[in-house]
Short mmCIF file of C-alpha atoms in Angstrom, two decimals:
data_model
loop_
_atom_site.label_atom_id
_atom_site.label_comp_id
_atom_site.label_asym_id
_atom_site.label_seq_id
_atom_site.Cartn_x
_atom_site.Cartn_y
_atom_site.Cartn_z
CA MET A 1 120.30 172.03 121.18
CA GLU A 2 119.53 168.91 120.41
CA GLN A 3 115.94 167.10 120.99
CA GLN A 4 116.66 163.29 123.03
CA VAL A 5 113.62 160.92 122.63
CA ALA A 6 113.29 157.11 124.00
CA THR A 7 115.23 157.73 126.93
CA PHE A 8 114.68 156.20 130.36
CA GLU A 9 114.23 159.82 131.70
CA VAL A 10 110.82 160.28 129.56
CA LYS A 11 109.56 156.66 129.04
CA LYS A 12 110.07 157.50 133.25
CA GLY A 13 108.13 160.62 133.39
CA LEU A 14 105.02 158.68 131.25
CA ALA A 15 104.61 156.72 134.48
CA GLN A 16 105.09 159.42 137.09
CA MET A 17 102.01 161.25 135.28
CA LEU A 18 99.79 158.54 135.69
CA LYS A 19 100.23 158.98 139.35
CA GLY A 20 96.85 158.67 141.56
CA GLY A 21 95.82 157.29 139.46
CA VAL A 22 93.68 154.59 137.30
CA ILE A 23 94.88 152.81 134.59
CA MET A 24 91.15 150.96 133.81
CA ASP A 25 90.91 147.43 131.14
CA VAL A 26 89.13 147.55 128.43
CA VAL A 27 87.81 145.81 125.74
CA THR A 28 86.44 147.58 122.79
CA PRO A 29 86.05 151.36 121.93
CA ASP A 30 83.07 152.26 123.73
CA HIS A 31 84.53 150.93 126.72
CA ALA A 32 87.62 153.31 126.45
CA LYS A 33 85.40 156.45 125.50
CA ILE A 34 83.22 154.62 129.49
CA ALA A 35 86.99 154.70 131.38
CA GLU A 36 87.76 158.65 130.37
CA ASP A 37 84.68 159.70 130.45
CA ALA A 38 85.09 157.67 134.19
CA GLY A 39 88.27 159.68 134.81
CA ALA A 40 91.08 156.71 134.28
CA VAL A 41 94.25 158.09 133.53
CA ALA A 42 94.85 155.37 130.64
CA VAL A 43 93.98 152.45 129.35
CA MET A 44 94.41 149.15 128.69
CA ALA A 45 93.47 147.29 125.34
CA LEU A 46 93.27 143.74 125.38
CA GLU A 47 90.46 140.99 123.98
CA ARG A 48 89.34 139.66 127.00
CA VAL A 49 89.72 141.42 130.42
CA PRO A 50 91.75 139.01 132.83
CA ALA A 51 87.91 137.10 134.44
CA ASP A 52 87.44 135.73 130.58
CA ILE A 53 90.53 134.72 130.34
CA ARG A 54 90.77 132.72 133.34
CA ALA A 55 87.60 131.26 132.21
CA GLN A 56 87.85 130.85 128.92
CA GLY A 57 91.30 128.69 128.53
CA GLY A 58 93.40 128.79 126.23
CA VAL A 59 96.03 130.36 124.57
CA ALA A 60 95.74 134.36 125.59
CA ARG A 61 97.83 136.83 123.08
CA MET A 62 98.29 140.19 122.20
CA SER A 63 94.95 141.52 120.89
CA ASP A 64 94.56 142.71 117.29
CA PRO A 65 95.92 145.44 116.60
CA GLU A 66 93.03 147.02 114.67
CA LEU A 67 90.92 146.68 118.34
CA ILE A 68 94.14 148.26 119.32
CA ILE A 69 94.26 151.34 116.25
CA GLN A 70 90.00 151.47 117.45
CA ILE A 71 90.98 152.35 120.56
CA MET A 72 93.87 154.97 120.63
CA ASP A 73 91.55 156.70 117.31
CA ALA A 74 88.85 157.02 120.19
CA VAL A 75 90.21 158.60 123.21
CA SER A 76 92.86 161.47 124.27
CA ILE A 77 94.29 159.67 127.47
CA PRO A 78 98.10 157.24 127.14
CA VAL A 79 96.59 153.89 125.02
CA MET A 80 98.77 150.60 126.78
CA ALA A 81 98.20 147.04 125.24
CA LYS A 82 99.82 143.64 126.50
CA CYS A 83 102.26 141.15 125.57
CA ARG A 84 103.38 137.72 126.38
CA ILE A 85 106.52 137.52 128.33
CA GLY A 86 109.90 137.65 126.36
CA HIS A 87 107.09 137.83 123.31
CA PHE A 88 109.96 140.42 122.44
CA VAL A 89 108.10 141.03 118.53
CA GLU A 90 104.61 141.10 119.90
CA ALA A 91 106.05 144.39 121.39
CA GLN A 92 107.88 145.04 117.82
CA ILE A 93 103.90 145.33 116.68
CA LEU A 94 102.40 147.74 119.66
CA GLU A 95 105.41 149.92 119.33
CA SER A 96 104.84 150.37 115.67
CA LEU A 97 101.82 151.00 116.24
CA GLY A 98 102.42 153.84 118.82
CA VAL A 99 100.43 153.08 121.83
CA ASP A 100 101.70 155.15 124.54
CA TYR A 101 103.43 151.73 126.90
CA ILE A 102 104.01 148.26 126.80
CA ASP A 103 102.63 145.45 129.38
CA GLU A 104 104.33 142.69 129.27
CA SER A 105 102.09 140.66 131.65
CA GLU A 106 102.02 136.93 132.64
CA VAL A 107 97.81 137.54 132.34
CA LEU A 108 98.70 135.98 129.09
CA THR A 109 100.16 133.37 128.01
CA PRO A 110 103.77 133.06 128.29
CA ALA A 111 105.92 132.79 125.50
CA ASP A 112 109.86 132.40 126.65
CA GLU A 113 109.88 130.08 129.93
CA ALA A 114 113.26 131.91 131.33
CA HIS A 115 113.42 134.78 130.05
CA HIS A 116 111.90 138.30 129.76
CA ILE A 117 112.39 140.85 126.73
CA TYR A 118 114.99 143.03 127.21
CA LYS A 119 113.74 146.02 126.67
CA HIS A 120 116.54 149.07 126.64
CA PRO A 121 116.47 149.44 123.20
CA PHE A 122 112.57 149.90 123.01
CA LYS A 123 111.78 153.35 122.42
CA VAL A 124 107.95 152.44 123.50
CA PRO A 125 108.51 152.21 127.69
CA PHE A 126 107.33 148.69 129.11
CA VAL A 127 105.50 148.32 132.11
CA CYS A 128 105.67 145.20 133.99
CA GLY A 129 104.03 143.13 137.33
CA CYS A 130 106.69 141.59 140.52
CA ARG A 131 105.42 139.88 143.22
CA ASN A 132 108.40 140.73 145.63
CA LEU A 133 111.95 143.57 145.19
CA GLY A 134 113.33 141.02 143.16
CA GLU A 135 110.90 140.82 140.23
CA ALA A 136 110.92 144.57 140.42
CA LEU A 137 114.10 145.54 140.27
CA ARG A 138 115.25 142.25 137.71
CA ARG A 139 111.99 143.63 135.45
CA ILE A 140 113.76 147.51 135.82
CA GLY A 141 117.43 146.03 135.23
CA GLU A 142 116.06 144.91 132.15
CA GLY A 143 114.65 148.05 130.60
CA ALA A 144 110.62 148.56 132.74
CA ALA A 145 109.88 152.15 133.41
CA MET A 146 107.68 151.66 135.68
CA ILE A 147 106.33 148.82 138.56
CA ARG A 148 102.70 147.10 139.37
CA THR A 149 103.08 144.48 141.66
CA LYS A 150 100.74 141.15 139.98
CA GLY A 151 98.33 140.63 142.67
CA GLU A 152 95.95 137.46 141.75
CA ALA A 153 94.19 138.56 137.68
CA GLY A 154 90.77 138.49 136.80
CA THR A 155 89.50 137.35 140.34
CA GLY A 156 87.87 140.27 142.20
CA ASP A 157 89.83 139.42 145.35
CA VAL A 158 92.57 141.47 146.55
CA VAL A 159 93.96 139.11 149.00
CA GLU A 160 97.00 138.64 146.46
CA ALA A 161 97.89 142.73 144.75
CA VAL A 162 97.53 143.07 149.18
CA ARG A 163 100.66 140.05 149.66
CA HIS A 164 102.35 141.28 146.79
CA ALA A 165 102.61 145.21 147.74
CA ARG A 166 103.72 144.99 151.04
CA SER A 167 106.02 142.29 150.02
CA VAL A 168 107.90 144.45 148.38
CA LEU A 169 106.62 147.50 150.33
CA GLY A 170 107.84 145.39 153.28
CA GLU A 171 111.66 144.53 151.50
CA ILE A 172 112.50 148.36 150.49
CA GLY A 173 112.21 149.07 154.69
CA ARG A 174 113.53 146.11 155.74
CA LEU A 175 116.64 147.47 153.10
CA GLN A 176 116.89 151.35 154.25
CA ASN A 177 118.03 149.98 157.74
CA MET A 178 120.13 147.54 156.68
CA PRO A 179 124.34 148.87 156.98
CA GLU A 180 125.87 148.99 152.98
CA ALA A 181 128.50 146.39 154.27
CA GLU A 182 125.43 143.59 153.11
CA LEU A 183 123.97 144.99 150.29
CA MET A 184 125.74 142.81 147.90
CA SER A 185 124.98 139.63 149.52
CA TYR A 186 121.40 140.54 150.26
CA ALA A 187 121.47 141.47 146.63
CA LYS A 188 122.02 137.61 145.73
CA GLU A 189 119.94 136.24 148.01
CA ILE A 190 116.82 137.68 145.92
CA GLY A 191 118.62 138.00 142.93
CA ALA A 192 118.11 141.38 141.75
CA PRO A 193 121.01 144.17 140.54
CA PHE A 194 123.58 145.71 143.63
CA GLU A 195 122.95 148.71 141.89
CA LEU A 196 119.40 148.54 141.53
CA VAL A 197 119.46 147.35 145.23
CA ARG A 198 121.77 150.47 146.65
CA GLU A 199 119.40 153.44 144.20
CA THR A 200 116.36 152.46 145.87
CA ARG A 201 117.65 151.70 149.90
CA ASP A 202 119.04 155.19 149.30
CA LEU A 203 115.49 156.67 147.86
CA GLY A 204 113.51 154.63 149.75
CA ARG A 205 111.11 153.28 147.42
CA LEU A 206 111.44 151.88 144.06
CA PRO A 207 112.91 153.54 141.07
CA VAL A 208 110.36 153.70 139.13
CA VAL A 209 106.68 154.19 139.61
CA ASN A 210 104.38 151.40 141.26
CA PHE A 211 101.29 150.78 140.47
CA ALA A 212 98.95 147.71 142.12
CA ALA A 213 97.19 145.74 140.23
CA GLY A 214 94.80 142.19 139.79
CA GLY A 215 91.73 141.75 141.85
CA ILE A 216 90.42 145.14 142.84
CA ALA A 217 87.29 145.44 142.15
CA THR A 218 86.02 147.96 144.68
CA PRO A 219 86.90 151.73 145.66
CA ALA A 220 87.75 150.59 149.22
CA ASP A 221 90.15 148.01 147.93
CA ALA A 222 91.26 151.01 145.13
CA ALA A 223 92.67 153.22 149.14
CA LEU A 224 93.31 149.93 150.64
CA MET A 225 96.00 149.28 147.93
CA MET A 226 96.59 153.70 147.90
CA GLN A 227 96.94 153.24 151.57
CA LEU A 228 99.18 150.98 151.68
CA GLY A 229 101.53 153.37 149.12
CA VAL A 230 101.14 152.15 146.03
CA ASP A 231 101.50 154.86 143.32
CA GLY A 232 98.40 154.23 141.41
CA VAL A 233 96.03 151.04 139.44
CA PHE A 234 95.08 149.28 137.92
CA VAL A 235 91.61 147.90 138.11
CA GLY A 236 90.73 144.70 134.72
CA SER A 237 87.92 142.97 135.57
CA GLY A 238 86.37 144.88 138.39
CA ILE A 239 84.82 147.57 135.89
CA PHE A 240 83.16 145.74 133.05
CA LYS A 241 81.82 142.56 134.85
CA SER A 242 80.31 144.43 137.08
CA GLY A 243 76.25 145.95 137.05
CA ASP A 244 77.11 150.02 136.83
CA PRO A 245 80.23 150.21 134.62
CA ALA A 246 80.24 154.22 134.31
CA LYS A 247 79.34 153.89 138.64
CA ARG A 248 82.08 151.77 138.84
CA ALA A 249 84.19 153.24 137.16
CA GLU A 250 83.86 156.93 138.64
CA ALA A 251 84.04 155.50 142.46
CA ILE A 252 86.97 153.65 141.76
CA VAL A 253 88.82 156.86 140.27
CA LYS A 254 87.18 159.69 143.69
CA ALA A 255 88.67 156.63 146.26
CA THR A 256 92.24 156.57 144.44
CA THR A 257 92.36 160.35 145.54
CA HIS A 258 90.73 160.73 148.20
CA TYR A 259 92.23 157.47 149.33
CA ASP A 260 92.92 158.54 153.05
CA ASN A 261 89.83 160.20 153.54
CA PRO A 262 86.89 157.53 154.85
CA GLN A 263 83.86 159.84 154.31
CA ILE A 264 83.67 160.38 150.61
CA LEU A 265 84.68 157.20 150.82
CA ALA A 266 81.75 156.08 152.33
CA GLU A 267 79.43 158.11 149.84
CA VAL A 268 80.87 156.82 146.16
CA SER A 269 81.19 153.57 148.00
CA ARG A 270 77.00 154.10 148.01
CA ASN A 271 74.13 152.02 144.88
CA LEU A 272 77.58 150.86 142.71
CA GLY A 273 75.26 147.52 141.82
CA GLU A 274 76.05 144.51 141.01
CA PRO A 275 80.45 143.85 141.74
CA MET A 276 81.53 141.03 139.57
CA VAL A 277 81.60 137.84 141.30
CA GLY A 278 84.45 136.79 142.77
CA ARG A 279 86.73 133.64 142.61
CA GLN A 280 88.72 133.22 146.13
CA VAL A 281 92.19 133.32 145.51
CA THR A 282 92.09 130.29 147.82
CA ASP A 283 90.33 128.26 146.01
CA ILE A 284 92.26 128.52 142.64
CA PRO A 285 93.89 125.44 141.69
CA GLU A 286 97.75 125.69 141.62
CA PRO A 287 99.00 125.20 138.29
CA GLU A 288 95.36 127.38 137.97
CA LEU A 289 97.40 130.92 138.94
CA ILE A 290 98.99 133.55 136.80
CA SER A 291 100.20 135.10 139.35
CA THR A 292 103.62 133.14 139.52
CA ARG A 293 104.28 133.14 135.55
CA GLY A 294 106.89 135.48 135.09
CA TRP A 295 111.26 134.92 136.41
CA MET B 1 104.52 181.95 153.07
CA ASN B 2 102.30 178.90 152.14
CA ILE B 3 102.02 177.36 149.49
CA GLY B 4 99.50 174.51 147.91
CA VAL B 5 99.79 171.60 145.10
CA LEU B 6 96.83 170.40 143.72
CA ALA B 7 96.28 167.34 144.96
CA LEU B 8 93.83 164.64 142.59
CA GLN B 9 95.71 162.97 140.28
CA GLY B 10 99.55 163.25 138.73
CA ASP B 11 103.02 164.27 140.70
CA PHE B 12 101.96 166.27 142.88
CA HIS B 13 104.67 164.46 145.08
CA GLU B 14 107.35 165.42 142.82
CA HIS B 15 106.09 169.25 143.02
CA VAL B 16 105.74 168.79 146.89
CA HIS B 17 109.57 167.09 147.04
CA MET B 18 111.03 170.13 144.45
CA LEU B 19 109.08 172.85 147.40
CA ASP B 20 110.76 171.26 150.64
CA ALA B 21 114.59 171.51 148.96
CA LEU B 22 114.02 175.25 148.78
CA GLY B 23 111.99 174.96 151.80
CA VAL B 24 108.35 175.26 151.21
CA LYS B 25 106.23 173.33 153.59
CA PRO B 26 103.02 173.20 150.93
CA ARG B 27 99.87 172.07 151.51
CA LEU B 28 98.29 169.40 149.70
CA VAL B 29 94.32 170.97 148.13
CA ARG B 30 92.05 168.74 147.20
CA LEU B 31 89.10 169.95 148.58
CA PRO B 32 87.77 173.71 147.94
CA GLU B 33 89.00 174.32 152.44
CA HIS B 34 92.40 173.26 151.62
CA LEU B 35 92.57 176.98 148.90
CA SER B 36 92.35 179.52 152.05
CA GLY B 37 95.27 181.87 152.57
CA LEU B 38 97.37 180.02 149.96
CA ALA B 39 99.76 182.61 147.88
CA GLY B 40 99.86 180.03 145.05
CA LEU B 41 99.24 177.25 143.88
CA ILE B 42 101.00 174.87 142.09
CA ILE B 43 98.32 172.25 139.50
CA PRO B 44 101.49 169.25 138.84
CA GLY B 45 101.08 167.06 135.03
CA GLY B 46 98.92 164.86 134.49
CA GLU B 47 95.77 163.10 132.79
CA SER B 48 93.97 166.92 132.14
CA THR B 49 90.99 164.90 130.68
CA THR B 50 91.04 163.69 134.89
CA ILE B 51 92.36 166.58 136.62
CA GLY B 52 89.47 168.41 135.30
CA LYS B 53 86.91 166.05 136.02
CA LEU B 54 87.68 165.51 139.47
CA ALA B 55 87.99 168.94 140.31
CA GLU B 56 84.47 169.98 139.59
CA ALA B 57 83.56 166.48 140.77
CA TYR B 58 84.13 167.90 144.12
CA GLY B 59 83.50 171.60 143.68
CA LEU B 60 87.02 173.14 143.38
CA VAL B 61 85.88 174.99 139.82
CA GLU B 62 85.07 178.16 140.66
CA PRO B 63 87.44 178.65 144.48
CA ILE B 64 89.79 178.23 142.08
CA ARG B 65 88.77 180.31 139.45
CA GLU B 66 88.27 183.09 142.41
CA PHE B 67 91.74 182.58 143.75
CA GLY B 68 93.16 182.84 140.37
CA ARG B 69 92.63 186.74 140.51
CA GLU B 70 95.03 187.79 143.14
CA GLY B 71 96.96 184.52 143.61
CA ALA B 72 99.17 182.78 142.06
CA ILE B 73 98.90 179.84 139.62
CA TRP B 74 101.35 177.65 137.63
CA GLY B 75 100.34 174.93 135.52
CA THR B 76 102.63 172.81 134.07
CA CYS B 77 101.67 169.59 131.03
CA ALA B 78 98.17 169.10 132.15
CA GLY B 79 98.50 172.37 134.99
CA ALA B 80 98.47 174.21 131.69
CA ILE B 81 96.09 173.24 130.23
CA PHE B 82 93.65 172.71 132.93
CA LEU B 83 95.01 177.24 133.29
CA SER B 84 94.08 177.90 130.02
CA LYS B 85 90.35 179.03 128.01
CA ASP B 86 90.69 177.60 124.79
CA ALA B 87 92.11 172.92 124.63
CA HIS B 88 90.47 172.62 121.30
CA ARG B 89 87.94 170.20 122.93
CA ASP B 90 85.03 169.49 124.87
CA GLN B 91 86.81 169.44 129.10
CA PRO B 92 86.56 171.10 131.81
CA LEU B 93 89.34 174.31 132.19
CA LEU B 94 89.90 176.69 134.18
CA HIS B 95 89.49 179.39 131.24
CA LEU B 96 91.71 181.72 133.26
CA MET B 97 94.76 182.06 131.49
CA ASP B 98 94.28 183.57 127.85
CA ILE B 99 95.54 181.30 125.63
CA GLN B 100 95.40 178.09 123.37
CA VAL B 101 96.80 175.19 123.81
CA GLU B 102 96.43 172.09 122.11
CA ARG B 103 97.20 168.47 124.29
CA ASN B 104 99.69 166.40 122.60
CA ALA B 105 100.55 168.43 120.48
CA PHE B 106 104.18 166.42 119.95
CA GLY B 107 102.58 163.19 119.11
CA ARG B 108 102.15 159.56 121.36
CA GLN B 109 104.51 158.67 124.29
CA VAL B 110 107.19 157.70 121.26
CA ASP B 111 107.61 161.37 120.80
CA SER B 112 107.49 163.01 124.63
CA PHE B 113 111.66 164.83 124.70
CA THR B 114 113.89 166.40 126.66
CA ILE B 115 115.37 169.42 125.54
CA ASP B 116 118.28 172.28 127.07
CA LEU B 117 117.15 175.68 126.63
CA ALA B 118 118.11 179.19 127.14
CA VAL B 119 115.50 180.44 129.96
CA PRO B 120 116.49 184.30 128.85
CA PHE B 121 114.93 185.38 132.61
CA PHE B 122 116.50 183.30 134.75
CA ASP B 123 120.30 185.20 135.97
CA ASP B 124 121.94 182.69 134.17
CA GLY B 125 120.17 180.81 132.01
CA LEU B 126 121.79 181.83 129.43
CA GLU B 127 125.36 179.77 130.31
CA ASN B 128 123.09 177.31 132.16
CA PRO B 129 120.65 175.58 130.12
CA TYR B 130 117.54 174.91 131.75
CA HIS B 131 116.73 170.83 130.86
CA ALA B 132 113.01 170.68 129.92
CA VAL B 133 111.35 167.28 130.39
CA PHE B 134 107.56 167.15 127.75
CA ILE B 135 105.29 164.49 128.06
CA ARG B 136 102.67 163.97 125.43
CA ALA B 137 103.56 167.49 125.85
CA PRO B 138 100.68 170.08 125.20
CA ILE B 139 101.35 173.47 123.31
CA ILE B 140 100.50 176.59 123.17
CA ARG B 141 98.92 177.76 120.02
CA GLU B 142 97.31 181.27 120.94
CA VAL B 143 99.09 183.24 123.50
CA ARG B 144 96.02 186.46 123.71
CA GLY B 145 95.55 189.36 125.83
CA GLU B 146 97.47 189.90 128.40
CA ALA B 147 99.44 186.41 128.27
CA GLN B 148 102.43 187.05 126.87
CA VAL B 149 104.76 183.89 125.44
CA LEU B 150 107.95 183.67 127.93
CA LEU B 151 109.45 180.24 126.41
CA SER B 152 109.54 178.96 122.97
CA LEU B 153 111.53 175.87 121.09
CA PRO B 154 114.23 176.43 118.77
CA ASP B 155 111.24 176.25 115.55
CA SER B 156 108.97 178.82 117.69
CA ARG B 157 106.28 176.72 119.15
CA ILE B 158 105.85 178.61 123.06
CA VAL B 159 106.19 176.39 125.87
CA ALA B 160 105.65 178.30 128.59
CA ALA B 161 103.50 181.65 129.16
CA ARG B 162 102.91 183.88 132.07
CA GLN B 163 99.44 186.50 132.26
CA GLY B 164 100.04 189.16 135.77
CA LYS B 165 100.83 185.91 138.33
CA LEU B 166 99.91 183.01 136.24
CA LEU B 167 102.10 180.41 135.21
CA ALA B 168 101.56 178.24 132.03
CA THR B 169 104.84 175.33 131.39
CA SER B 170 104.71 172.95 128.91
CA PHE B 171 106.96 170.77 130.72
CA HIS B 172 107.67 169.51 133.71
CA PRO B 173 110.36 170.94 136.15
CA GLU B 174 108.50 168.95 138.87
CA LEU B 175 110.88 165.70 136.99
CA THR B 176 114.59 167.66 136.85
CA PRO B 177 116.26 168.63 139.56
CA ASP B 178 117.08 171.64 138.54
CA THR B 179 115.40 174.23 141.41
CA ARG B 180 114.91 177.34 139.08
CA PHE B 181 111.01 178.00 138.10
CA HIS B 182 110.42 176.91 141.78
CA GLN B 183 111.86 179.69 142.41
CA TYR B 184 110.87 181.65 140.26
CA PHE B 185 107.38 180.92 140.95
CA LEU B 186 107.34 181.65 144.04
CA ALA B 187 109.48 184.89 143.62
CA MET B 188 105.44 185.92 141.54
CA ALA B 189 103.54 184.62 144.35
CA ARG B 190 105.67 186.98 146.59
CA LEU B 191 104.73 190.28 144.27
#
């Protein structure tokens, strides 16, 4: 009776425990405590929330390990941290710190313009962003044990999160009605591994947990994504860039649980104070878009 | 027989699928009124702090405690923590099972593991071991009063306990295709 660690089963298992929950971006141990007390299922430790990365520009990299360790010490819930796309050494460092999940994230400046990290050999599980089914299945093929739709981080505008969730879930719907004989050419068309296309068709969903991210700023936004059919939500700038982070965080947690109960949604949406100052995605020039990073 | 699954947060859909496979159509429980007429309740895996917080916010703690006096309750991982009387730290608990649990007792996610365990109380549990999945799992440090040890790891750490119609497992039977633990719980709920 041997113990087995770091199997795909246990990597994807942690994501299953996060379902129906809210993962919050935090930049200090105090934020992490506020997030935990509000009912977050996990925190994402980073130096700047996406809205600040967007505003300040420059190269965005993995956070200082000291900050990540302080956040890990501050809370009992899982701690995630971001590395740059393709930067497998940042990932090795994060793994050595003992973070519970690595987000290979387009929010940071990509380190490789052609390749994502080959994630299978790592003991720590990875979550990756996607805009469509092909991108999701390529990431799973590389070893991602959790997927999030990208949205457009740091905007507070939910439109891209909706677009990407509808894209992934709509493509899965079409795939389910597709004759088997057409799967190979479909796999070629979307650039996805054939076996994962077939598995997704048989399951009627992605083979791993699928959260929404990028632009979720209100309880109603979170409930919208849940009703569209994702498994949970990431909230980045939406909480700690708002007027009353603790209250908003708790409201978004409640809205994610009671996403199909408009009375509760109305109640938790009351008197939340100022939301983050948003930025319409349609006002952002093409080169400044974050969601187009990733291949 | 009506079985409910606490659906505040966590892998409750995985439990629903297991029960579906056994021909039981479970009810999702999010508010106190959803408990009425149930014979059993499953509290899923997830984050115990989140589940406890939401249970408190929506007035579920007392009604579930009340339900647990007659009905059967099974907690997996976070659910087992929530069922306990003592989690070694300050967080909302049901205080139903006389067990002391220790959260994240094996370490962080990189220490999560699977192991095949012999389960003496299954008909075929010795020749056909049970594939147990531990995700940032708690252990049951101490079993007191009426509570009894059901299963331990080879190193003798306790990972399942029972107290009358209350069942706690550190691992996640809902993450496997093996329905034997769910069948065991359904039999408890029928008592």
